[in-house]
Amino acid sequence: MNMRRVLLAFSLCLGGFAAQAEEVTIFAASSLKTALDEIVTTWEAETGHEVLVSYGASSALARQIQSGAPADIFFSANQAWMDVLVDDGLLAANPRPLLGNDLVVVGAEAEPLDLTAQTIAQRLETGPLAMAMVNSVPAGLYGKEALTALGLWGDIAPMVAQTSNARAALALVALGEAPLGIVYGSDAVAEPRVSVVARFAETTHAPIVYPVAQVTTRAPAADLVTYLASSSARNVFIQNGFSVRDE
């Protein structure tokens, strides 16, 4: 009899846990994938909720939310696209500036690169410079801004192959289809087939900020945003090449 009661209680607990489990959808910048996949897996195990992550360029994801896509959370690679949704009144809570990043040049070979028009052109004799779309995608915007600040954009622009997001630019270099690419420092950490050959000074581009915000008021979404700012999640972000911002 006692064993039956124990089994019944256990079954009721499981049933209650399953009934409370919910699905949370995050729209997140592609550069977050390696770290965020690890973090949400841990959160799913701890809470029983399921997380669906749609990765892409922040610009494309913001436009999808504008069009009514069912996102609970938006995790952007820059503040400007988050501000678009703020201005449209599409967020349920104020954004939190959670992470930072740096901007680097990667290559399949580890030889350091001087950031001059001549040396870059020499390295690009066998292929293009891979960059995310320079007029809309955050990584591309930062890259164009940095090259412009160094007086290089006019010479380098004809050599650029634009991609849909930073991870796509990274893949071109990793696959040997582009000798160089401009990506985030965290992207370089995620891809062992490339090396950082140059870093852009922070003064050459606007600060790289990753804000996160709820799109809906659902409780699991609020809980997950809180978890993303926790010490355990932040440690994962740091291990993957991000910096954390003090609010």
Short mmCIF file of C-alpha atoms in Angstrom, two decimals:
data_model
loop_
_atom_site.label_atom_id
_atom_site.label_comp_id
_atom_site.label_asym_id
_atom_site.label_seq_id
_atom_site.Cartn_x
_atom_site.Cartn_y
_atom_site.Cartn_z
CA MET A 1 0.00 0.00 0.00
CA ASN A 2 2.81 2.40 0.93
CA MET A 3 4.59 1.65 -2.34
CA ARG A 4 1.41 2.36 -4.30
CA ARG A 5 1.06 5.69 -2.56
CA VAL A 6 4.68 6.56 -3.39
CA LEU A 7 4.18 5.66 -7.06
CA LEU A 8 0.93 7.61 -7.19
CA ALA A 9 2.58 10.67 -5.67
CA PHE A 10 5.50 10.36 -8.10
CA SER A 11 3.11 10.12 -11.05
CA LEU A 12 1.19 13.17 -9.88
CA CYS A 13 4.44 15.11 -9.56
CA LEU A 14 5.46 14.16 -13.08
CA GLY A 15 2.04 15.06 -14.41
CA GLY A 16 2.15 18.46 -12.74
CA PHE A 17 5.67 19.09 -14.06
CA ALA A 18 4.62 18.21 -17.61
CA ALA A 19 1.52 20.35 -17.39
CA GLN A 20 3.60 23.36 -16.35
CA ALA A 21 6.24 22.89 -19.05
CA GLU A 22 6.00 25.51 -21.77
CA GLU A 23 7.72 26.44 -25.01
CA VAL A 24 9.75 29.65 -25.30
CA THR A 25 10.88 31.05 -28.65
CA ILE A 26 13.99 33.22 -28.93
CA PHE A 27 15.04 35.19 -31.99
CA ALA A 28 18.81 35.56 -31.57
CA ALA A 29 21.75 36.93 -33.53
CA SER A 30 23.66 34.18 -35.30
CA SER A 31 26.88 35.04 -33.47
CA LEU A 32 25.26 33.88 -30.21
CA LYS A 33 24.64 30.32 -31.37
CA THR A 34 27.47 28.37 -29.74
CA ALA A 35 27.06 29.96 -26.31
CA LEU A 36 23.28 30.22 -26.37
CA ASP A 37 22.79 26.59 -27.40
CA GLU A 38 24.71 25.51 -24.30
CA ILE A 39 22.88 27.90 -22.00
CA VAL A 40 19.36 27.02 -23.12
CA THR A 41 20.12 23.29 -22.88
CA THR A 42 21.00 23.78 -19.21
CA TRP A 43 17.92 25.94 -18.59
CA GLU A 44 15.66 23.37 -20.25
CA ALA A 45 17.05 20.64 -18.00
CA GLU A 46 16.54 22.78 -14.90
CA THR A 47 13.02 23.99 -15.69
CA GLY A 48 11.40 21.41 -17.95
CA HIS A 49 10.54 24.10 -20.48
CA GLU A 50 11.48 23.81 -24.14
CA VAL A 51 13.36 26.56 -25.96
CA LEU A 52 13.17 27.10 -29.70
CA VAL A 53 15.91 29.38 -31.02
CA SER A 54 15.73 31.02 -34.42
CA TYR A 55 19.18 32.32 -35.39
CA GLY A 56 19.84 34.92 -38.04
CA ALA A 57 20.92 38.48 -38.72
CA SER A 58 19.49 40.88 -36.16
CA SER A 59 18.08 43.01 -38.96
CA ALA A 60 16.18 40.08 -40.48
CA LEU A 61 14.90 38.90 -37.11
CA ALA A 62 13.69 42.37 -36.14
CA ARG A 63 11.79 42.65 -39.42
CA GLN A 64 10.18 39.27 -38.78
CA ILE A 65 9.00 40.45 -35.36
CA GLN A 66 7.63 43.60 -37.00
CA SER A 67 5.67 41.31 -39.32
CA GLY A 68 4.16 39.41 -36.41
CA ALA A 69 6.51 36.43 -36.08
CA PRO A 70 5.83 34.62 -32.77
CA ALA A 71 8.95 35.44 -30.76
CA ASP A 72 8.96 35.60 -26.96
CA ILE A 73 12.49 37.06 -26.69
CA PHE A 74 14.71 39.09 -29.02
CA PHE A 75 18.49 38.91 -28.48
CA SER A 76 20.10 41.38 -30.86
CA ALA A 77 23.72 41.98 -31.90
CA ASN A 78 23.25 45.75 -31.80
CA GLN A 79 21.15 48.35 -30.08
CA ALA A 80 19.84 49.99 -33.24
CA TRP A 81 17.62 47.08 -34.29
CA MET A 82 16.37 46.71 -30.72
CA ASP A 83 15.50 50.42 -30.76
CA VAL A 84 13.42 49.88 -33.90
CA LEU A 85 11.20 47.47 -31.97
CA VAL A 86 11.09 49.82 -28.98
CA ASP A 87 9.92 52.64 -31.23
CA ASP A 88 7.28 50.36 -32.76
CA GLY A 89 5.97 49.44 -29.30
CA LEU A 90 6.61 45.74 -29.91
CA LEU A 91 8.48 44.89 -26.71
CA ALA A 92 6.93 43.84 -23.41
CA ALA A 93 9.85 45.01 -21.28
CA ASN A 94 12.81 47.35 -21.49
CA PRO A 95 15.89 45.84 -23.20
CA ARG A 96 18.86 44.81 -21.09
CA PRO A 97 22.36 45.53 -22.56
CA LEU A 98 23.77 42.15 -21.65
CA LEU A 99 26.94 41.47 -23.66
CA GLY A 100 29.77 43.05 -25.61
CA ASN A 101 32.07 41.76 -28.34
CA ASP A 102 35.04 42.81 -30.41
CA LEU A 103 35.62 42.95 -34.15
CA VAL A 104 38.37 40.91 -35.79
CA VAL A 105 39.77 39.80 -39.11
CA VAL A 106 40.08 36.02 -39.46
CA GLY A 107 42.00 33.93 -41.94
CA ALA A 108 42.57 30.27 -42.65
CA GLU A 109 46.27 30.94 -42.00
CA ALA A 110 47.55 32.39 -38.74
CA GLU A 111 49.95 34.94 -40.25
CA PRO A 112 49.26 38.36 -38.69
CA LEU A 113 47.80 41.03 -40.97
CA ASP A 114 48.62 44.73 -41.05
CA LEU A 115 45.46 46.73 -41.56
CA THR A 116 46.62 48.62 -44.65
CA ALA A 117 45.10 48.65 -48.13
CA GLN A 118 48.22 47.09 -49.65
CA THR A 119 48.59 44.18 -47.25
CA ILE A 120 44.88 43.37 -47.28
CA ALA A 121 44.81 43.44 -51.09
CA GLN A 122 47.78 41.08 -51.21
CA ARG A 123 46.00 38.56 -49.00
CA LEU A 124 42.87 38.88 -51.14
CA GLU A 125 44.60 37.94 -54.39
CA THR A 126 43.07 34.45 -54.16
CA GLY A 127 39.55 35.42 -53.09
CA PRO A 128 37.23 37.96 -51.46
CA LEU A 129 36.92 39.50 -48.03
CA ALA A 130 33.88 37.87 -46.42
CA MET A 131 31.60 40.23 -44.49
CA ALA A 132 28.00 40.25 -43.37
CA MET A 133 25.81 42.64 -45.37
CA VAL A 134 27.39 46.01 -44.81
CA ASN A 135 24.27 48.17 -44.91
CA SER A 136 21.95 46.21 -42.62
CA VAL A 137 23.54 43.35 -40.63
CA PRO A 138 25.31 44.53 -37.44
CA ALA A 139 28.61 42.71 -38.08
CA GLY A 140 28.73 44.19 -41.57
CA LEU A 141 27.82 47.65 -40.32
CA TYR A 142 30.58 47.54 -37.70
CA GLY A 143 33.06 46.19 -40.27
CA LYS A 144 32.32 48.89 -42.82
CA GLU A 145 32.50 51.54 -40.10
CA ALA A 146 35.91 50.28 -38.95
CA LEU A 147 37.36 50.11 -42.47
CA THR A 148 36.02 53.60 -43.17
CA ALA A 149 37.59 54.95 -39.98
CA LEU A 150 40.95 53.54 -41.11
CA GLY A 151 40.55 55.05 -44.57
CA LEU A 152 40.37 51.62 -46.20
CA TRP A 153 36.76 51.19 -47.29
CA GLY A 154 37.11 52.80 -50.71
CA ASP A 155 39.94 50.45 -51.67
CA ILE A 156 38.55 47.32 -50.04
CA ALA A 157 34.83 47.58 -50.95
CA PRO A 158 35.22 46.04 -54.46
CA MET A 159 36.86 42.97 -52.86
CA VAL A 160 34.04 42.25 -50.40
CA ALA A 161 31.71 39.24 -50.64
CA GLN A 162 28.62 39.99 -48.54
CA THR A 163 26.80 37.26 -46.62
CA SER A 164 23.51 37.02 -44.76
CA ASN A 165 25.13 37.09 -41.30
CA ALA A 166 28.46 36.92 -39.45
CA ARG A 167 28.47 33.13 -39.15
CA ALA A 168 28.01 32.80 -42.91
CA ALA A 169 31.05 35.05 -43.43
CA LEU A 170 32.96 32.92 -40.95
CA ALA A 171 32.00 29.76 -42.85
CA LEU A 172 33.40 31.14 -46.11
CA VAL A 173 36.80 31.53 -44.48
CA ALA A 174 36.64 28.18 -42.68
CA LEU A 175 35.80 26.42 -45.96
CA GLY A 176 38.63 28.13 -47.83
CA GLU A 177 36.31 30.12 -50.09
CA ALA A 178 37.56 33.46 -48.77
CA PRO A 179 41.10 34.14 -47.52
CA LEU A 180 39.89 36.72 -44.99
CA GLY A 181 36.70 37.63 -43.16
CA ILE A 182 35.53 40.28 -40.73
CA VAL A 183 33.56 38.76 -37.87
CA TYR A 184 33.12 39.02 -34.12
CA GLY A 185 35.79 37.79 -31.75
CA SER A 186 33.32 35.24 -30.39
CA ASP A 187 32.86 33.82 -33.91
CA ALA A 188 36.59 33.16 -34.11
CA VAL A 189 36.46 31.29 -30.79
CA ALA A 190 33.67 29.07 -32.16
CA GLU A 191 35.54 28.03 -35.34
CA PRO A 192 38.86 26.13 -34.92
CA ARG A 193 39.62 26.27 -38.65
CA VAL A 194 40.30 30.02 -38.60
CA SER A 195 42.74 32.26 -36.77
CA VAL A 196 42.49 35.88 -35.71
CA VAL A 197 44.99 37.77 -37.86
CA ALA A 198 44.03 41.33 -36.87
CA ARG A 199 41.82 43.16 -34.39
CA PHE A 200 40.08 46.48 -34.89
CA ALA A 201 40.54 49.06 -32.17
CA GLU A 202 37.34 49.86 -30.29
CA THR A 203 37.73 53.47 -31.41
CA THR A 204 37.14 52.51 -35.06
CA HIS A 205 33.51 51.53 -34.62
CA ALA A 206 30.51 52.01 -32.37
CA PRO A 207 30.44 49.88 -29.21
CA ILE A 208 29.25 46.34 -29.94
CA VAL A 209 26.34 45.72 -27.59
CA TYR A 210 24.00 42.73 -27.36
CA PRO A 211 20.70 43.76 -25.75
CA VAL A 212 18.01 41.22 -24.88
CA ALA A 213 14.31 41.90 -24.32
CA GLN A 214 10.98 40.18 -23.89
CA VAL A 215 8.59 40.45 -26.79
CA THR A 216 5.78 38.82 -24.79
CA THR A 217 4.81 38.97 -21.13
CA ARG A 218 4.83 35.20 -20.66
CA ALA A 219 6.38 34.14 -17.35
CA PRO A 220 8.82 31.57 -18.81
CA ALA A 221 10.18 34.25 -21.15
CA ALA A 222 10.82 36.56 -18.19
CA ASP A 223 12.48 33.71 -16.29
CA LEU A 224 14.76 32.90 -19.22
CA VAL A 225 15.82 36.53 -19.67
CA THR A 226 16.71 36.60 -15.98
CA TYR A 227 18.68 33.39 -16.37
CA LEU A 228 20.63 34.82 -19.33
CA ALA A 229 21.96 37.47 -16.95
CA SER A 230 22.88 34.96 -14.23
CA SER A 231 26.47 34.22 -13.27
CA SER A 232 26.35 30.71 -14.73
CA ALA A 233 25.10 31.96 -18.11
CA ARG A 234 27.55 34.83 -18.13
CA ASN A 235 30.42 32.41 -17.55
CA VAL A 236 29.39 30.51 -20.67
CA PHE A 237 29.27 33.72 -22.68
CA ILE A 238 32.74 34.70 -21.46
CA GLN A 239 34.16 31.27 -22.32
CA ASN A 240 32.83 31.79 -25.83
CA GLY A 241 34.55 35.11 -26.40
CA PHE A 242 31.93 37.63 -25.27
CA SER A 243 32.34 40.29 -22.62
CA VAL A 244 29.61 40.98 -20.07
CA ARG A 245 28.27 44.44 -19.42
CA ASP A 246 27.57 45.98 -16.06
CA GLU A 247 24.10 47.50 -16.03
#
